[in-house]
Structure formats: structure tokens, C-alpha cells
Amino acid sequence: MSILEKLTSKDAIALEEKHGAHNYHPLPVVLNKGEGVYVWDVEGKKYFDFLSAYSAVNQGHCHPKIVNAMVDQAKTLTLTSRAFYNDVLGSYEKYVTETFHYDKLLPMNTGAEAVETALKLCRKWAYEKKGIAENQANIIVCENNFHGRTTTIISFSNDPVARQNFGPFTDGFIKIEYDNLEALEKVLAENSNVAGFLVEPIQGEAGVYVPSEGYLAGAKALCEEYGVLFIADEVQTGIARTGKLLATCGNCSCADKHCSGTPEVKPDILILGKALSGGAYPVSAVLANDAIMNVIRPGNHGSTFGGNPVAAKVGVAALEVVKDEALAQNAYDLGELFREELNKFIPSCSVVNAVRGKGLLNAILINDTEDSSTAWDICMALKENGLLAKPTHGNIIRFAPPLVMNKEQLLDCVSIIKKTLQQFDK
Ligand SMILES: *Cc1c(COP(=O)(O)O)cnc(C)c1O
């Protein structure tokens, strides 16, 4: 009946190859089912998902509470646009702003849209509140950042593959080295037209680069000193991934359902996406206090789907799951265990140099040249052994399983990873 019925992996890949744009290079595995920490391919083989859709599926695949919220709302009302009110958005905004301690939320759909929103908000604030002259505002960004794929966002990327032949680019960004407070201070001291500093608390795409202890707090203090907005892109690091509700949270033992998200560093503008919906639906958000968010007035910004009732219901359910199941604490505990186990193993294995990360956002660094295919080959072998992961820049493999994993499952995964790496030992 349907052309989508009973495809083999080979058929499905061939269809995408022929009819789809080639903007990704997926691992050759075709999935048709997911539950919790597992996914299955069309031939019925079961895998541990060790990517979680780039940390969107923190709550696990097809979490029943999230799916039920989505289905119930989908049967009732899906979209009104913001031309009219709906009876869900306000409650969602209240719940999310109370969870993260901000006055207001601006709803969007994807991470890139939320980053764009934050950039626009920051610029408008700079002109109207800080008094920067028209069109002169600069936003400081970091080298090797990843914030999405729009024309403006790639304007300040330094990934040639993401940029080449997509110009002309958007002006108004100053790039500095990540994890370098002196570089930040120098730019702030030399420029009176800086509106904001946009930063990932851990650079995920760049290879799970964890900055030095105190970097974020130091950067925030500098931003305050110079009257510049500190903008945290927590699209990948947020929602319990790094062992705390946010990577910018303090070191409360961010234990449990009572986690207050106490900030170590409170961003002036917080950007969320990915796991804000548990991977069920595109939901992103920008949070800020009134002194900033109130520069946005009717007509200044918008999105047809942003703030739709399905997204709002899904967003609440997804955050409730994080709290009810104490996923931040679980990510913290399992992350410690994961790095401990791999650190015991690494000295005996020539193919991997190090493991690094926080919570369940980790990476291993493969002992080979940037342009070698070793990381890819290891991911292919991991797949054969029942675990799905993907190389990120060069010779780095990111490991980011759903946070609903238990200890036994994590140790199974560690065994698979060790066994696979041993196959590559020279
Ligand atoms: C994934 C990601 C984005 C972009 O999100 P999309 O939903 O893919 O547009 C932005 N920032 C960070 C840090 C991300 O990891």
C-alpha cells in the first residue's frame, strides 16, 4: 500500500541518496523504532543510542509521558499562530521561566532560530538600553563555536565546510579564542560597541571541549564589568545533559526533583532547544529578564509555529520528566562512572588518547591524524557491536546516551566500547 512499507536498510539508504539533498553523511544504519536508551534498525537489530540525536533525546526515545502529552494536545488543538492566544502557551511560559528563574520566555522551534532570536534581542537591547549608535553593535563569539546553520550564524563560524560559498556574511561579530578570559577582556577594553558575548558552556560540536574551571564565571564577571550581555547557548549542554539542569548551574548536587537550577553563572540571555522537547517535537526558547526582553514589542519578531500548543505541552512534559526522574543526578553519577571506567582502560589501549566531558556529554580522542578515517571506522565497528555513535570534528567521537540509562546498561556500553577499541589496537 504505502511506498514506505518493508524497506530494507539498503533500499532506504538508496532512496535518500537519490531523492534527498546530500547535506549529511549518516552512518549506514536505518532506524525504525526507539524506546528509552535503545533504537532498532529495519532488520530488527537493537542498538544502544549513544548520540541521542545530538542531545535532544535526553529523556529517552518515545518517553510515554511526553508522547502522551503530544498526542493528547495534537487531537485537541495544534496551531493557532500567535495571531490569537491559546490556552497552553502561558502555562508553559510560567513553568519554564519558574524552572530557570527568568521573567520571560520567547518561544521558537529550532536551536538556530533561538540563537538568531538571542542575537536580535541582544542587539536591540544594546541600541535601546546601552545606547550604542545605530548599526554599530558587536557581539563577541568564540572560535570553533557551533550555534546552528542560518546565514547569520555561519557568518561567525570558522568551519570552512559550513561557510564556503554561502557568503556574503552578516557583520558585527568579533571572534576570540574559547576558554581565554584575557582575550575576552582585551576585546571588551578596546571596544565600546560590544553588546554581548555568546558562548557555549561546553563546546559540543567542536569535540566536547570543556573550558577551565572558573571560565564561565570569569566571563560573566567581565561582561558585567563592561555592561555587556552574557548569552549562553545551552541548546546542547542544557536540560540535565552535563549532570546539572544547566551547564551554567552551580555545583549544587543538582540532585533531584527539587533542583532549583541555582546558577553558578546566571546568563543574561539563556538559549534552550533540543532536549527542551525530549526530541519529540521542535521546541526552542530564549529566556531573559524584563529589563532585556521588554525591548521586544509586537511585530519585532515572531514565528508561525513558535509557542504552538503542542510544543507547549511537550515542553512542560519533557521538563517534568527531567525533574521526576532526577535525570541531572543520573547524568552526573553515570558520567563519573563512564570516565572512571574509560580512564582505567585507556593506558592499555594505543588507539585512544583521552576521554573528556561532563555528565553524560563526553568524547574520546582517537590517536590518529585529523584527516584519518579511524574515528569513522571505529563508529562503524561500534555499530556492528550494537552501539551507535558518530565522530565529531576530525578524530573525536562524542558519547551522549539518553539520560534515562541505568548503571548496568552503562557498564554494558563501556564493555562494547572497550571491546571495539581493542579491535583497533595496534
Ligand atoms: C544543535 C545546536 C544548535 C542548533 O540547533 P538546531 O535545532 O539544529 O537548529 C545551536 N547551538 C548548539 C550549541 C547546538 O548544539
Tab-separated table of C-alpha atoms and ligand atoms in Angstrom:
chain	number	residue	atom	x	y	z
A	1	MET	CA	0.000	0.000	0.000
A	2	SER	CA	2.458	2.589	1.167
A	3	ILE	CA	5.779	3.090	-0.554
A	4	LEU	CA	7.292	3.322	2.934
A	5	GLU	CA	6.448	-0.282	3.762
A	6	LYS	CA	9.032	-3.002	4.295
A	7	LEU	CA	12.147	-1.272	3.108
A	8	THR	CA	15.471	-2.907	3.741
A	9	SER	CA	18.270	-0.711	5.036
A	10	LYS	CA	19.824	-0.784	1.591
A	11	ASP	CA	16.583	0.391	-0.071
A	12	ALA	CA	16.041	3.184	2.449
A	13	ILE	CA	19.585	4.473	2.020
A	14	ALA	CA	19.274	4.304	-1.773
A	15	LEU	CA	16.053	6.336	-1.690
A	16	GLU	CA	17.643	9.095	0.378
A	17	GLU	CA	20.713	9.034	-1.803
A	18	LYS	CA	18.633	9.549	-4.924
A	19	HIS	CA	15.876	11.877	-3.718
A	20	GLY	CA	17.349	13.706	-0.758
A	21	ALA	CA	19.875	16.516	-0.667
A	22	HIS	CA	23.236	15.257	0.489
A	23	ASN	CA	23.650	17.653	3.400
A	24	TYR	CA	24.534	14.897	5.883
A	25	HIS	CA	26.794	11.858	5.832
A	26	PRO	CA	24.942	9.427	8.108
A	27	LEU	CA	26.277	6.202	9.500
A	28	PRO	CA	24.720	3.490	7.303
A	29	VAL	CA	22.065	2.355	9.754
A	30	VAL	CA	18.325	2.764	9.153
A	31	LEU	CA	16.272	3.029	12.310
A	32	ASN	CA	12.559	2.455	12.635
A	33	LYS	CA	11.917	2.195	16.361
A	34	GLY	CA	13.161	3.685	19.603
A	35	GLU	CA	12.419	3.106	23.260
A	36	GLY	CA	14.362	4.544	26.179
A	37	VAL	CA	18.078	4.096	25.559
A	38	TYR	CA	17.549	1.722	22.618
A	39	VAL	CA	16.880	2.038	18.898
A	40	TRP	CA	16.229	-0.721	16.364
A	41	ASP	CA	17.087	-0.898	12.677
A	42	VAL	CA	14.707	-2.124	9.994
A	43	GLU	CA	16.303	-5.581	10.107
A	44	GLY	CA	15.440	-5.777	13.815
A	45	LYS	CA	18.929	-5.283	15.252
A	46	LYS	CA	18.916	-3.464	18.582
A	47	TYR	CA	21.426	-0.746	19.484
A	48	PHE	CA	22.317	1.498	22.363
A	49	ASP	CA	21.840	5.060	21.134
A	50	PHE	CA	24.991	6.871	22.173
A	51	LEU	CA	24.224	10.138	20.400
A	52	SER	CA	20.622	10.896	21.488
A	53	ALA	CA	20.044	12.993	18.368
A	54	TYR	CA	22.809	15.372	19.449
A	55	SER	CA	21.406	15.501	22.998
A	56	ALA	CA	17.794	16.142	22.015
A	57	VAL	CA	16.584	12.788	23.346
A	58	ASN	CA	17.881	13.199	26.906
A	59	GLN	CA	14.618	11.801	28.290
A	60	GLY	CA	14.946	8.626	26.179
A	61	HIS	CA	13.196	7.631	22.985
A	62	CYS	CA	9.407	7.870	22.912
A	63	HIS	CA	9.052	8.666	26.593
A	64	PRO	CA	5.393	7.777	27.270
A	65	LYS	CA	4.698	10.905	29.305
A	66	ILE	CA	5.998	13.176	26.543
A	67	VAL	CA	4.351	11.209	23.743
A	68	ASN	CA	1.012	11.188	25.561
A	69	ALA	CA	1.168	14.927	26.148
A	70	MET	CA	1.921	15.408	22.460
A	71	VAL	CA	-0.807	13.079	21.208
A	72	ASP	CA	-3.475	14.450	23.543
A	73	GLN	CA	-2.768	18.017	22.526
A	74	ALA	CA	-2.475	17.056	18.843
A	75	LYS	CA	-6.026	15.727	18.990
A	76	THR	CA	-7.301	18.923	20.584
A	77	LEU	CA	-5.582	21.915	19.014
A	78	THR	CA	-2.278	22.016	17.125
A	79	LEU	CA	-1.775	25.543	15.888
A	80	THR	CA	-3.432	28.898	16.220
A	81	SER	CA	-0.455	31.074	15.287
A	82	ARG	CA	0.250	33.947	17.618
A	83	ALA	CA	-2.446	35.992	15.917
A	84	PHE	CA	-4.650	34.534	18.647
A	85	TYR	CA	-3.979	33.303	22.157
A	86	ASN	CA	-4.045	29.626	23.016
A	87	ASP	CA	-4.767	28.179	26.443
A	88	VAL	CA	-1.442	26.324	26.827
A	89	LEU	CA	1.347	28.765	25.993
A	90	GLY	CA	1.021	30.921	29.110
A	91	SER	CA	1.215	27.940	31.473
A	92	TYR	CA	4.242	26.638	29.601
A	93	GLU	CA	5.947	30.037	29.826
A	94	LYS	CA	5.198	30.224	33.543
A	95	TYR	CA	6.559	26.737	34.156
A	96	VAL	CA	9.768	27.202	32.164
A	97	THR	CA	10.542	30.680	33.496
A	98	GLU	CA	9.994	29.458	37.079
A	99	THR	CA	12.202	26.442	36.449
A	100	PHE	CA	15.075	28.541	35.134
A	101	HIS	CA	14.426	31.735	37.126
A	102	TYR	CA	13.768	34.285	34.399
A	103	ASP	CA	10.952	36.787	33.964
A	104	LYS	CA	10.113	35.931	30.384
A	105	LEU	CA	10.408	33.391	27.592
A	106	LEU	CA	10.278	33.865	23.832
A	107	PRO	CA	9.202	30.646	22.114
A	108	MET	CA	10.744	29.401	18.875
A	109	ASN	CA	11.149	25.971	17.265
A	110	THR	CA	14.738	25.104	16.436
A	111	GLY	CA	18.029	25.863	18.126
A	112	ALA	CA	19.245	28.042	15.280
A	113	GLU	CA	16.086	30.142	15.481
A	114	ALA	CA	16.573	30.591	19.189
A	115	VAL	CA	20.188	31.693	18.648
A	116	GLU	CA	19.022	34.162	15.981
A	117	THR	CA	16.408	35.423	18.423
A	118	ALA	CA	19.024	35.903	21.138
A	119	LEU	CA	21.275	37.836	18.744
A	120	LYS	CA	18.426	40.120	17.685
A	121	LEU	CA	17.357	40.630	21.292
A	122	CYS	CA	20.914	41.458	22.311
A	123	ARG	CA	21.358	43.979	19.511
A	124	LYS	CA	18.034	45.675	20.179
A	125	TRP	CA	18.842	45.904	23.889
A	126	ALA	CA	22.233	47.429	23.037
A	127	TYR	CA	20.709	50.178	20.895
A	128	GLU	CA	17.801	50.974	23.164
A	129	LYS	CA	19.276	50.451	26.638
A	130	LYS	CA	23.026	50.703	26.313
A	131	GLY	CA	22.927	53.484	23.736
A	132	ILE	CA	25.196	52.015	21.086
A	133	ALA	CA	24.969	54.019	17.858
A	134	GLU	CA	22.811	52.594	15.083
A	135	ASN	CA	24.275	49.561	13.309
A	136	GLN	CA	27.455	49.660	15.378
A	137	ALA	CA	26.760	46.818	17.817
A	138	ASN	CA	29.226	43.943	18.011
A	139	ILE	CA	28.700	40.562	19.584
A	140	ILE	CA	31.718	38.594	20.752
A	141	VAL	CA	31.754	34.899	19.831
A	142	CYS	CA	34.274	32.081	20.244
A	143	GLU	CA	36.449	30.233	17.798
A	144	ASN	CA	35.237	26.755	16.903
A	145	ASN	CA	31.726	27.634	18.005
A	146	PHE	CA	28.650	25.826	16.799
A	147	HIS	CA	25.375	27.713	17.028
A	148	GLY	CA	23.427	26.464	14.005
A	149	ARG	CA	23.142	26.894	10.274
A	150	THR	CA	21.475	30.174	9.332
A	151	THR	CA	23.326	32.713	7.200
A	152	THR	CA	23.987	34.985	10.176
A	153	ILE	CA	25.124	32.163	12.435
A	154	ILE	CA	27.572	30.746	9.898
A	155	SER	CA	28.881	34.279	9.439
A	156	PHE	CA	30.797	33.782	12.683
A	157	SER	CA	31.599	30.088	12.312
A	158	ASN	CA	35.160	29.145	11.479
A	159	ASP	CA	34.261	25.806	9.952
A	160	PRO	CA	35.146	26.173	6.255
A	161	VAL	CA	32.758	23.368	5.256
A	162	ALA	CA	29.852	25.200	6.899
A	163	ARG	CA	30.782	28.564	5.336
A	164	GLN	CA	32.299	28.129	1.925
A	165	ASN	CA	30.282	29.741	-0.869
A	166	PHE	CA	27.466	30.862	1.406
A	167	GLY	CA	28.573	34.498	1.616
A	168	PRO	CA	28.151	37.434	1.818
A	169	PHE	CA	28.015	37.201	5.573
A	170	THR	CA	26.492	39.234	8.401
A	171	ASP	CA	28.744	41.829	10.047
A	172	GLY	CA	29.001	42.676	13.704
A	173	PHE	CA	30.784	39.710	15.271
A	174	ILE	CA	34.195	39.592	16.897
A	175	LYS	CA	35.749	36.178	17.310
A	176	ILE	CA	38.044	35.322	20.207
A	177	GLU	CA	39.684	32.167	21.486
A	178	TYR	CA	37.433	29.954	23.636
A	179	ASP	CA	38.420	29.454	27.252
A	180	ASN	CA	40.584	32.584	27.224
A	181	LEU	CA	39.497	35.330	29.631
A	182	GLU	CA	42.365	37.623	28.661
A	183	ALA	CA	41.214	37.593	25.053
A	184	LEU	CA	37.708	38.480	26.207
A	185	GLU	CA	38.896	41.296	28.425
A	186	LYS	CA	41.093	42.727	25.668
A	187	VAL	CA	38.202	42.954	23.215
A	188	LEU	CA	35.912	44.414	25.866
A	189	ALA	CA	38.504	47.018	26.847
A	190	GLU	CA	39.232	48.020	23.248
A	191	ASN	CA	35.635	48.237	22.012
A	192	SER	CA	32.900	50.451	23.355
A	193	ASN	CA	30.361	48.949	20.974
A	194	VAL	CA	30.107	45.464	22.380
A	195	ALA	CA	26.542	44.345	23.020
A	196	GLY	CA	27.024	40.758	24.124
A	197	PHE	CA	29.179	37.689	24.475
A	198	LEU	CA	27.738	34.458	23.036
A	199	VAL	CA	29.229	31.237	24.362
A	200	GLU	CA	28.634	27.503	24.673
A	201	PRO	CA	29.309	26.378	28.280
A	202	ILE	CA	30.961	23.302	26.749
A	203	GLN	CA	31.756	23.303	23.028
A	204	GLY	CA	29.882	20.186	21.925
A	205	GLU	CA	30.362	20.088	18.164
A	206	ALA	CA	33.959	21.229	18.444
A	207	GLY	CA	34.626	17.946	20.248
A	208	VAL	CA	33.221	18.298	23.765
A	209	TYR	CA	35.732	20.934	24.742
A	210	VAL	CA	35.270	21.638	28.464
A	211	PRO	CA	36.622	25.063	29.477
A	212	SER	CA	38.804	25.594	32.544
A	213	GLU	CA	37.233	25.782	35.973
A	214	GLY	CA	36.027	29.332	36.557
A	215	TYR	CA	35.967	30.351	32.888
A	216	LEU	CA	32.225	30.919	32.699
A	217	ALA	CA	32.053	32.781	35.998
A	218	GLY	CA	35.052	34.876	34.943
A	219	ALA	CA	33.489	35.677	31.589
A	220	LYS	CA	30.211	36.625	33.222
A	221	ALA	CA	32.028	38.932	35.657
A	222	LEU	CA	33.815	40.646	32.762
A	223	CYS	CA	30.532	41.061	30.914
A	224	GLU	CA	29.015	42.699	33.984
A	225	GLU	CA	32.004	44.989	34.400
A	226	TYR	CA	31.694	46.201	30.818
A	227	GLY	CA	27.890	46.285	30.653
A	228	VAL	CA	27.674	43.528	28.066
A	229	LEU	CA	25.088	40.725	27.936
A	230	PHE	CA	26.304	37.215	28.706
A	231	ILE	CA	24.452	34.886	26.330
A	232	ALA	CA	24.666	31.149	26.997
A	233	ASP	CA	23.841	28.743	24.197
A	234	GLU	CA	22.725	25.731	26.230
A	235	VAL	CA	20.954	24.070	23.308
A	236	GLN	CA	23.231	21.029	23.651
A	237	THR	CA	24.500	21.334	27.235
A	238	GLY	CA	21.181	22.182	28.859
A	239	ILE	CA	18.363	20.092	30.335
A	240	ALA	CA	20.471	17.821	32.584
A	241	ARG	CA	22.949	16.656	29.938
A	242	THR	CA	26.077	17.693	31.818
A	243	GLY	CA	24.918	16.458	35.237
A	244	LYS	CA	23.172	19.677	36.186
A	245	LEU	CA	19.937	21.137	34.929
A	246	LEU	CA	22.063	23.647	33.031
A	247	ALA	CA	25.807	23.595	32.461
A	248	THR	CA	25.803	27.126	33.900
A	249	CYS	CA	24.152	25.895	37.131
A	250	GLY	CA	26.185	25.916	40.284
A	251	ASN	CA	27.607	22.807	41.794
A	252	CYS	CA	24.571	22.105	43.838
A	253	SER	CA	24.358	18.330	43.897
A	254	CYS	CA	21.759	19.050	41.297
A	255	ALA	CA	20.297	16.054	42.534
A	256	ASP	CA	16.777	15.704	42.197
A	257	LYS	CA	13.290	16.755	41.501
A	258	HIS	CA	13.845	19.651	43.865
A	259	CYS	CA	16.698	21.043	41.804
A	260	SER	CA	16.281	24.768	41.741
A	261	GLY	CA	18.732	25.311	38.924
A	262	THR	CA	20.753	27.604	41.168
A	263	PRO	CA	23.122	29.385	38.849
A	264	GLU	CA	26.862	29.373	39.157
A	265	VAL	CA	26.661	31.843	36.377
A	266	LYS	CA	23.321	33.302	35.503
A	267	PRO	CA	23.260	34.152	31.817
A	268	ASP	CA	21.522	37.392	30.883
A	269	ILE	CA	20.093	35.511	27.912
A	270	LEU	CA	19.651	31.738	28.009
A	271	ILE	CA	19.109	29.739	24.816
A	272	LEU	CA	17.444	26.309	25.015
A	273	GLY	CA	16.408	23.779	22.381
A	274	LYS	CA	16.959	20.099	21.651
A	275	ALA	CA	16.011	18.284	24.903
A	276	LEU	CA	13.542	21.014	25.840
A	277	SER	CA	11.135	18.702	23.991
A	278	GLY	CA	12.846	15.399	24.733
A	279	GLY	CA	13.310	15.023	20.994
A	280	ALA	CA	9.602	14.646	20.376
A	281	TYR	CA	8.996	17.901	18.573
A	282	PRO	CA	10.973	21.029	17.644
A	283	VAL	CA	10.814	23.307	20.691
A	284	SER	CA	13.297	26.067	21.476
A	285	ALA	CA	13.232	29.096	23.709
A	286	VAL	CA	15.071	32.241	24.686
A	287	LEU	CA	14.841	33.340	28.304
A	288	ALA	CA	15.688	36.729	29.786
A	289	ASN	CA	14.513	39.144	32.441
A	290	ASP	CA	12.166	42.041	31.729
A	291	ALA	CA	14.904	44.664	31.513
A	292	ILE	CA	16.118	42.868	28.402
A	293	MET	CA	13.120	41.019	26.992
A	294	ASN	CA	10.847	44.058	27.115
A	295	VAL	CA	12.706	45.665	24.220
A	296	ILE	CA	10.807	43.197	22.024
A	297	ARG	CA	7.454	44.633	21.065
A	298	PRO	CA	4.630	43.453	18.788
A	299	GLY	CA	5.839	42.956	15.243
A	300	ASN	CA	9.551	42.972	16.103
A	301	HIS	CA	9.987	39.212	15.912
A	302	GLY	CA	7.963	36.050	15.522
A	303	SER	CA	7.377	32.571	14.228
A	304	THR	CA	4.207	30.916	12.931
A	305	PHE	CA	4.851	27.714	14.859
A	306	GLY	CA	6.730	29.170	17.836
A	307	GLY	CA	4.695	28.730	21.012
A	308	ASN	CA	2.144	26.398	19.458
A	309	PRO	CA	0.064	24.381	21.920
A	310	VAL	CA	1.646	21.027	21.038
A	311	ALA	CA	5.128	22.428	21.620
A	312	ALA	CA	3.989	23.968	24.885
A	313	LYS	CA	2.514	20.714	26.216
A	314	VAL	CA	5.541	18.735	25.071
A	315	GLY	CA	7.902	21.245	26.680
A	316	VAL	CA	6.220	21.001	30.076
A	317	ALA	CA	6.113	17.194	29.961
A	318	ALA	CA	9.752	16.979	28.898
A	319	LEU	CA	10.924	19.164	31.788
A	320	GLU	CA	8.725	17.293	34.257
A	321	VAL	CA	10.373	14.041	33.202
A	322	VAL	CA	13.804	15.561	33.855
A	323	LYS	CA	12.751	16.551	37.365
A	324	ASP	CA	10.631	13.490	38.252
A	325	GLU	CA	13.303	11.039	37.156
A	326	ALA	CA	16.205	13.055	38.599
A	327	LEU	CA	17.996	12.922	35.275
A	328	ALA	CA	20.568	15.558	36.212
A	329	GLN	CA	21.749	13.454	39.123
A	330	ASN	CA	21.748	10.315	36.990
A	331	ALA	CA	23.771	12.050	34.271
A	332	TYR	CA	26.209	13.219	36.921
A	333	ASP	CA	26.661	9.769	38.506
A	334	LEU	CA	26.852	7.821	35.253
A	335	GLY	CA	29.196	10.382	33.738
A	336	GLU	CA	31.633	9.976	36.619
A	337	LEU	CA	31.436	6.197	36.255
A	338	PHE	CA	31.870	6.331	32.481
A	339	ARG	CA	35.033	8.449	32.604
A	340	GLU	CA	36.411	6.423	35.507
A	341	GLU	CA	35.965	3.167	33.577
A	342	LEU	CA	37.467	4.560	30.387
A	343	ASN	CA	40.342	6.179	32.240
A	344	LYS	CA	41.217	2.781	33.691
A	345	PHE	CA	41.198	1.292	30.197
A	346	ILE	CA	42.914	3.991	28.132
A	347	PRO	CA	46.518	3.364	29.302
A	348	SER	CA	46.241	-0.176	27.920
A	349	CYS	CA	44.954	0.925	24.513
A	350	SER	CA	47.036	2.664	21.872
A	351	VAL	CA	44.128	3.859	19.735
A	352	VAL	CA	42.607	6.315	22.208
A	353	ASN	CA	44.408	9.191	23.889
A	354	ALA	CA	41.887	10.521	26.362
A	355	VAL	CA	38.293	10.795	27.458
A	356	ARG	CA	36.792	14.112	28.499
A	357	GLY	CA	33.431	15.615	29.288
A	358	LYS	CA	30.914	16.415	31.965
A	359	GLY	CA	27.903	14.399	32.997
A	360	LEU	CA	26.867	12.329	30.010
A	361	LEU	CA	28.355	14.652	27.418
A	362	ASN	CA	31.699	13.007	26.718
A	363	ALA	CA	34.166	12.342	23.938
A	364	ILE	CA	37.160	10.157	23.282
A	365	LEU	CA	40.136	11.460	21.373
A	366	ILE	CA	41.422	8.997	18.827
A	367	ASN	CA	45.159	8.606	18.436
A	368	ASP	CA	45.403	9.388	14.728
A	369	THR	CA	45.671	12.325	12.334
A	370	GLU	CA	42.739	14.744	11.900
A	371	ASP	CA	42.038	13.559	8.371
A	372	SER	CA	42.274	9.819	9.049
A	373	SER	CA	39.144	7.680	8.858
A	374	THR	CA	39.902	5.921	12.152
A	375	ALA	CA	37.137	7.611	14.163
A	376	TRP	CA	34.609	6.781	11.440
A	377	ASP	CA	35.879	3.188	11.234
A	378	ILE	CA	35.548	2.827	14.999
A	379	CYS	CA	31.966	4.110	14.825
A	380	MET	CA	31.236	1.533	12.110
A	381	ALA	CA	32.648	-1.199	14.355
A	382	LEU	CA	30.684	0.141	17.352
A	383	LYS	CA	27.575	-0.157	15.220
A	384	GLU	CA	28.383	-3.781	14.436
A	385	ASN	CA	28.806	-4.319	18.167
A	386	GLY	CA	25.440	-2.715	18.971
A	387	LEU	CA	26.206	0.891	19.888
A	388	LEU	CA	25.598	3.992	17.762
A	389	ALA	CA	27.889	6.998	17.961
A	390	LYS	CA	29.240	9.475	15.439
A	391	PRO	CA	32.582	11.217	15.010
A	392	THR	CA	32.566	14.946	15.547
A	393	HIS	CA	35.336	17.160	14.260
A	394	GLY	CA	38.193	15.033	12.957
A	395	ASN	CA	39.307	12.255	15.217
A	396	ILE	CA	36.936	12.787	18.140
A	397	ILE	CA	33.959	10.549	18.951
A	398	ARG	CA	31.174	12.050	21.020
A	399	PHE	CA	29.337	9.839	23.508
A	400	ALA	CA	25.971	11.194	24.649
A	401	PRO	CA	23.460	8.480	25.569
A	402	PRO	CA	19.936	9.226	26.778
A	403	LEU	CA	19.989	10.209	30.450
A	404	VAL	CA	17.439	7.547	31.386
A	405	MET	CA	20.176	4.928	31.162
A	406	ASN	CA	20.841	2.794	34.251
A	407	LYS	CA	24.181	1.695	35.671
A	408	GLU	CA	24.021	-1.827	34.306
A	409	GLN	CA	23.280	-0.555	30.794
A	410	LEU	CA	26.102	1.958	31.050
A	411	LEU	CA	28.553	-0.775	32.038
A	412	ASP	CA	27.343	-2.867	29.078
A	413	CYS	CA	28.109	0.110	26.854
A	414	VAL	CA	31.547	0.521	28.398
A	415	SER	CA	32.228	-3.152	27.578
A	416	ILE	CA	31.148	-2.658	23.972
A	417	ILE	CA	33.345	0.428	23.649
A	418	LYS	CA	36.390	-1.282	25.185
A	419	LYS	CA	35.949	-4.411	23.063
A	420	THR	CA	35.619	-2.292	19.920
A	421	LEU	CA	38.641	-0.124	20.679
A	422	GLN	CA	40.688	-3.259	21.287
A	423	GLN	CA	39.881	-4.356	17.726
A	424	PHE	CA	41.765	-1.252	16.575
A	425	ASP	CA	44.708	-1.659	18.901
A	426	LYS	CA	47.968	-1.950	17.017
B	1	LIG	C1	22.288	21.834	17.799
B	1	LIG	C2	22.765	23.148	18.268
B	1	LIG	C3	22.234	24.347	17.753
B	1	LIG	C4	21.263	24.375	16.600
B	1	LIG	O1	20.087	23.718	16.858
B	1	LIG	P1	19.145	23.282	15.635
B	1	LIG	O2	17.893	22.794	16.310
B	1	LIG	O3	19.867	22.197	14.896
B	1	LIG	O4	18.932	24.470	14.796
B	1	LIG	C5	22.663	25.545	18.301
B	1	LIG	N1	23.573	25.569	19.287
B	1	LIG	C6	24.115	24.438	19.800
B	1	LIG	C7	25.117	24.533	20.893
B	1	LIG	C8	23.731	23.184	19.301
B	1	LIG	O5	24.288	22.089	19.784
